[in-house]
Amino acid sequence: MSIALKGFKRPSWTSPAAVLLILSSLFAAALASSGDADAAPGRRPGHVYLYRGLMNVFSLGMDQLAYKLEAAGVASSVSNHTLWSGQADDMIAKYKAGNREPIILMGHSAGADATISVARKLAQYNVPVALIVNFDPVAPDAVPNNVKQIVNYYVPAGWGRAVSADPRFKGKLANVNESSTTNHFSIDKDDSLQRQAIARVLAVTGGGIRRKPATPKPAPLRHNSRSKSPD
């Protein structure tokens, strides 16, 4: 059965009213898709801050790692090593504001030196660092006691250096000599080392992974069998 609406005139698709209707529909669809993105499963807690070395051209493995970490659900950002102090201030501010998600630092060459500089600044405000993964630092400071674990891949035959820790350090420290497999300019791009680094990050961030709640299954139908009295 059709209903005729008196006084209603179907708008032309080129009329202002039709255009407004289309734009409203598109805006509503955009809001809906934005809500779906916010609820996307697999986002892990924490943030990985990656630091490039000199001139941003010799440490592109940091960009590769950031891409792979994002694909695994871990928030990541890549910066030049000269920006470490300002970023440390941002981490301290977030921590004071109540953000307790893991802080993870990675770097190559001078960027690897920067990760320890960041950690030392955070230590002044009792901000913990969950993990540091370094690739061939050249002049690293001692690791402070707010770092829970650090893995340092280095090539001592070149510019690379092993890292040492402050006397009060109680975390885990591993210096891994990679002189037989790579060099200073390729160590950050080594696929095997990148996989190891990502695995360590996932071990730190995996406990709080958020997933969409499972869709509840409908309750099975129950058939009540009642005995019938004889006629």
Tab-separated table of C-alpha atoms in Angstrom:
chain	number	residue	atom	x	y	z
A	1	MET	CA	0.000	0.000	0.000
A	2	SER	CA	1.423	3.392	-0.975
A	3	ILE	CA	0.869	6.569	0.929
A	4	ALA	CA	0.655	9.844	-0.912
A	5	LEU	CA	2.006	12.863	0.962
A	6	LYS	CA	0.188	16.023	0.011
A	7	GLY	CA	2.357	19.005	-0.660
A	8	PHE	CA	5.550	16.877	-0.802
A	9	LYS	CA	7.769	17.450	-3.798
A	10	ARG	CA	10.682	15.094	-4.457
A	11	PRO	CA	13.831	17.274	-4.566
A	12	SER	CA	16.099	17.238	-7.578
A	13	TRP	CA	19.506	15.642	-6.893
A	14	THR	CA	21.047	18.984	-7.886
A	15	SER	CA	18.861	21.027	-5.556
A	16	PRO	CA	20.341	22.556	-2.367
A	17	ALA	CA	18.114	20.350	-0.239
A	18	ALA	CA	19.392	17.180	-1.911
A	19	VAL	CA	23.006	18.271	-1.594
A	20	LEU	CA	22.481	19.005	2.103
A	21	LEU	CA	20.916	15.581	2.576
A	22	ILE	CA	23.872	13.851	0.903
A	23	LEU	CA	26.420	15.789	2.948
A	24	SER	CA	24.568	14.973	6.168
A	25	SER	CA	24.596	11.285	5.288
A	26	LEU	CA	28.314	11.358	4.530
A	27	PHE	CA	29.047	13.145	7.811
A	28	ALA	CA	27.060	10.554	9.767
A	29	ALA	CA	28.898	7.740	7.994
A	30	ALA	CA	32.252	9.358	8.807
A	31	LEU	CA	31.319	9.552	12.482
A	32	ALA	CA	30.321	5.908	12.472
A	33	SER	CA	33.558	4.812	10.825
A	34	SER	CA	35.544	6.934	13.296
A	35	GLY	CA	33.849	5.167	16.181
A	36	ASP	CA	34.711	1.806	14.639
A	37	ALA	CA	38.364	2.839	14.323
A	38	ASP	CA	38.539	3.825	17.977
A	39	ALA	CA	37.211	0.429	18.918
A	40	ALA	CA	39.628	-1.449	16.672
A	41	PRO	CA	40.959	-4.547	18.415
A	42	GLY	CA	44.621	-5.214	19.121
A	43	ARG	CA	45.887	-1.843	20.324
A	44	ARG	CA	48.483	-2.520	22.991
A	45	PRO	CA	49.320	-0.246	25.914
A	46	GLY	CA	52.508	1.753	25.863
A	47	HIS	CA	54.536	3.819	23.406
A	48	VAL	CA	57.840	3.159	21.646
A	49	TYR	CA	60.042	6.211	21.102
A	50	LEU	CA	62.648	5.571	18.402
A	51	TYR	CA	65.656	7.826	17.799
A	52	ARG	CA	67.704	8.162	14.615
A	53	GLY	CA	71.391	9.005	14.618
A	54	LEU	CA	73.358	11.638	12.729
A	55	MET	CA	71.582	13.577	9.956
A	56	ASN	CA	68.556	11.234	9.848
A	57	VAL	CA	70.043	9.280	6.927
A	58	PHE	CA	71.969	6.421	8.559
A	59	SER	CA	69.260	5.131	10.882
A	60	LEU	CA	66.333	4.282	8.631
A	61	GLY	CA	65.988	0.971	10.446
A	62	MET	CA	64.210	2.989	13.130
A	63	ASP	CA	61.535	3.903	10.581
A	64	GLN	CA	61.226	0.259	9.543
A	65	LEU	CA	60.794	-0.772	13.173
A	66	ALA	CA	58.182	1.913	13.803
A	67	TYR	CA	56.160	0.680	10.828
A	68	LYS	CA	56.324	-2.928	12.004
A	69	LEU	CA	55.443	-1.997	15.585
A	70	GLU	CA	52.419	0.009	14.452
A	71	ALA	CA	51.289	-2.992	12.407
A	72	ALA	CA	51.546	-5.073	15.587
A	73	GLY	CA	49.353	-2.632	17.499
A	74	VAL	CA	52.044	-0.665	19.349
A	75	ALA	CA	52.042	3.144	19.182
A	76	SER	CA	55.417	4.400	17.904
A	77	SER	CA	57.148	7.626	16.927
A	78	VAL	CA	60.505	8.324	15.275
A	79	SER	CA	62.649	11.407	15.951
A	80	ASN	CA	66.176	12.658	15.526
A	81	HIS	CA	68.400	12.151	18.547
A	82	THR	CA	68.694	15.914	19.097
A	83	LEU	CA	65.035	16.092	20.182
A	84	TRP	CA	65.379	13.726	23.140
A	85	SER	CA	65.150	16.309	25.942
A	86	GLY	CA	61.858	17.847	24.853
A	87	GLN	CA	60.335	14.408	24.378
A	88	ALA	CA	61.509	13.396	27.845
A	89	ASP	CA	59.643	16.418	29.221
A	90	ASP	CA	56.478	15.221	27.444
A	91	MET	CA	56.872	11.726	28.937
A	92	ILE	CA	57.276	13.200	32.418
A	93	ALA	CA	54.177	15.372	31.976
A	94	LYS	CA	52.092	12.399	30.821
A	95	TYR	CA	53.271	10.317	33.753
A	96	LYS	CA	52.403	13.089	36.233
A	97	ALA	CA	48.977	13.312	34.595
A	98	GLY	CA	48.356	9.652	35.387
A	99	ASN	CA	49.514	7.803	32.277
A	100	ARG	CA	51.140	4.603	33.504
A	101	GLU	CA	51.490	2.800	30.187
A	102	PRO	CA	54.951	1.331	29.439
A	103	ILE	CA	57.630	3.662	28.111
A	104	ILE	CA	59.918	1.896	25.614
A	105	LEU	CA	62.990	3.479	24.015
A	106	MET	CA	64.964	2.442	20.934
A	107	GLY	CA	67.793	4.084	19.057
A	108	HIS	CA	70.662	3.663	16.637
A	109	SER	CA	74.131	5.228	16.928
A	110	ALA	CA	73.733	8.685	18.514
A	111	GLY	CA	70.037	7.826	18.809
A	112	ALA	CA	71.004	4.902	21.019
A	113	ASP	CA	72.972	7.306	23.220
A	114	ALA	CA	69.828	9.466	23.384
A	115	THR	CA	67.693	6.652	24.818
A	116	ILE	CA	69.884	6.506	27.916
A	117	SER	CA	69.880	10.290	28.183
A	118	VAL	CA	66.069	10.160	28.160
A	119	ALA	CA	66.072	7.459	30.822
A	120	ARG	CA	68.394	9.460	33.046
A	121	LYS	CA	66.153	12.527	32.820
A	122	LEU	CA	63.076	10.429	33.610
A	123	ALA	CA	64.883	8.968	36.615
A	124	GLN	CA	65.019	12.426	38.172
A	125	TYR	CA	61.206	12.322	38.387
A	126	ASN	CA	60.907	8.617	39.273
A	127	VAL	CA	59.395	7.788	35.894
A	128	PRO	CA	60.087	4.118	35.011
A	129	VAL	CA	61.314	2.881	31.639
A	130	ALA	CA	59.999	-0.572	30.795
A	131	LEU	CA	62.505	-1.423	28.057
A	132	ILE	CA	65.417	-0.024	26.045
A	133	VAL	CA	66.617	-1.707	22.848
A	134	ASN	CA	69.753	-0.114	21.405
A	135	PHE	CA	71.640	-0.573	18.156
A	136	ASP	CA	75.353	0.286	18.349
A	137	PRO	CA	75.569	3.324	20.649
A	138	VAL	CA	78.744	5.369	20.266
A	139	ALA	CA	79.087	7.212	23.590
A	140	PRO	CA	76.422	5.939	25.991
A	141	ASP	CA	76.014	7.089	29.584
A	142	ALA	CA	75.513	4.559	32.352
A	143	VAL	CA	72.041	3.029	32.527
A	144	PRO	CA	70.047	4.480	35.456
A	145	ASN	CA	68.129	2.458	38.010
A	146	ASN	CA	64.658	3.354	36.655
A	147	VAL	CA	65.219	1.092	33.615
A	148	LYS	CA	63.747	-2.372	34.037
A	149	GLN	CA	65.611	-3.979	31.141
A	150	ILE	CA	67.972	-2.977	28.361
A	151	VAL	CA	69.316	-4.953	25.406
A	152	ASN	CA	72.276	-3.455	23.573
A	153	TYR	CA	73.246	-4.853	20.152
A	154	TYR	CA	76.688	-3.493	19.283
A	155	VAL	CA	79.729	-3.912	17.045
A	156	PRO	CA	82.864	-3.256	19.115
A	157	ALA	CA	85.133	-3.441	16.055
A	158	GLY	CA	83.688	-0.145	14.793
A	159	TRP	CA	82.154	2.771	16.657
A	160	GLY	CA	79.866	0.687	18.832
A	161	ARG	CA	80.173	0.424	22.568
A	162	ALA	CA	78.859	-1.849	25.288
A	163	VAL	CA	76.734	-0.178	27.951
A	164	SER	CA	77.285	-0.228	31.689
A	165	ALA	CA	74.904	0.510	34.553
A	166	ASP	CA	74.755	2.724	37.606
A	167	PRO	CA	75.661	0.988	40.877
A	168	ARG	CA	72.009	1.074	41.990
A	169	PHE	CA	70.742	-0.543	38.785
A	170	LYS	CA	68.721	-3.686	39.533
A	171	GLY	CA	67.186	-4.416	36.159
A	172	LYS	CA	68.294	-6.732	33.357
A	173	LEU	CA	71.165	-5.665	31.098
A	174	ALA	CA	72.417	-7.578	28.068
A	175	ASN	CA	75.240	-6.515	25.737
A	176	VAL	CA	75.064	-8.601	22.552
A	177	ASN	CA	78.165	-8.566	20.351
A	178	GLU	CA	77.102	-8.579	16.671
A	179	SER	CA	80.521	-8.013	15.076
A	180	SER	CA	80.361	-11.308	13.202
A	181	THR	CA	77.040	-10.578	11.518
A	182	THR	CA	76.749	-6.854	10.730
A	183	ASN	CA	78.306	-3.383	11.013
A	184	HIS	CA	77.488	0.057	12.358
A	185	PHE	CA	75.578	1.206	9.271
A	186	SER	CA	73.427	-1.890	8.820
A	187	ILE	CA	72.853	-3.157	12.356
A	188	ASP	CA	69.591	-1.229	12.780
A	189	LYS	CA	68.237	-2.701	9.524
A	190	ASP	CA	69.124	-6.310	10.319
A	191	ASP	CA	65.902	-8.301	9.966
A	192	SER	CA	66.789	-10.841	12.658
A	193	LEU	CA	67.612	-8.151	15.217
A	194	GLN	CA	64.457	-6.241	14.349
A	195	ARG	CA	62.381	-9.362	14.946
A	196	GLN	CA	64.070	-9.843	18.313
A	197	ALA	CA	63.436	-6.219	19.239
A	198	ILE	CA	59.763	-6.449	18.319
A	199	ALA	CA	59.377	-9.679	20.287
A	200	ARG	CA	60.777	-7.933	23.368
A	201	VAL	CA	58.354	-5.047	22.922
A	202	LEU	CA	55.397	-7.395	22.562
A	203	ALA	CA	56.465	-9.234	25.723
A	204	VAL	CA	56.320	-5.927	27.605
A	205	THR	CA	53.049	-4.689	26.089
A	206	GLY	CA	51.189	-7.960	25.603
A	207	GLY	CA	49.604	-8.246	29.027
A	208	GLY	CA	47.223	-5.364	28.539
A	209	ILE	CA	46.151	-5.949	24.962
A	210	ARG	CA	42.595	-4.818	24.380
A	211	ARG	CA	40.292	-6.932	22.309
A	212	LYS	CA	36.685	-6.554	21.341
A	213	PRO	CA	34.436	-8.541	23.637
A	214	ALA	CA	33.257	-11.751	22.110
A	215	THR	CA	29.737	-11.716	20.762
A	216	PRO	CA	27.586	-13.630	23.247
A	217	LYS	CA	26.202	-16.842	21.873
A	218	PRO	CA	22.451	-17.276	22.076
A	219	ALA	CA	21.344	-19.584	24.850
A	220	PRO	CA	20.310	-23.013	23.558
A	221	LEU	CA	16.613	-23.608	23.354
A	222	ARG	CA	15.320	-25.873	26.027
A	223	HIS	CA	12.425	-28.159	25.341
A	224	ASN	CA	10.277	-28.852	28.371
A	225	SER	CA	8.910	-32.346	28.178
A	226	ARG	CA	5.788	-32.651	30.187
A	227	SER	CA	4.102	-35.932	30.728
A	228	LYS	CA	0.644	-35.931	29.424
A	229	SER	CA	-2.074	-37.516	31.469
A	230	PRO	CA	-3.884	-40.276	29.613
A	231	ASP	CA	-7.177	-39.259	28.032
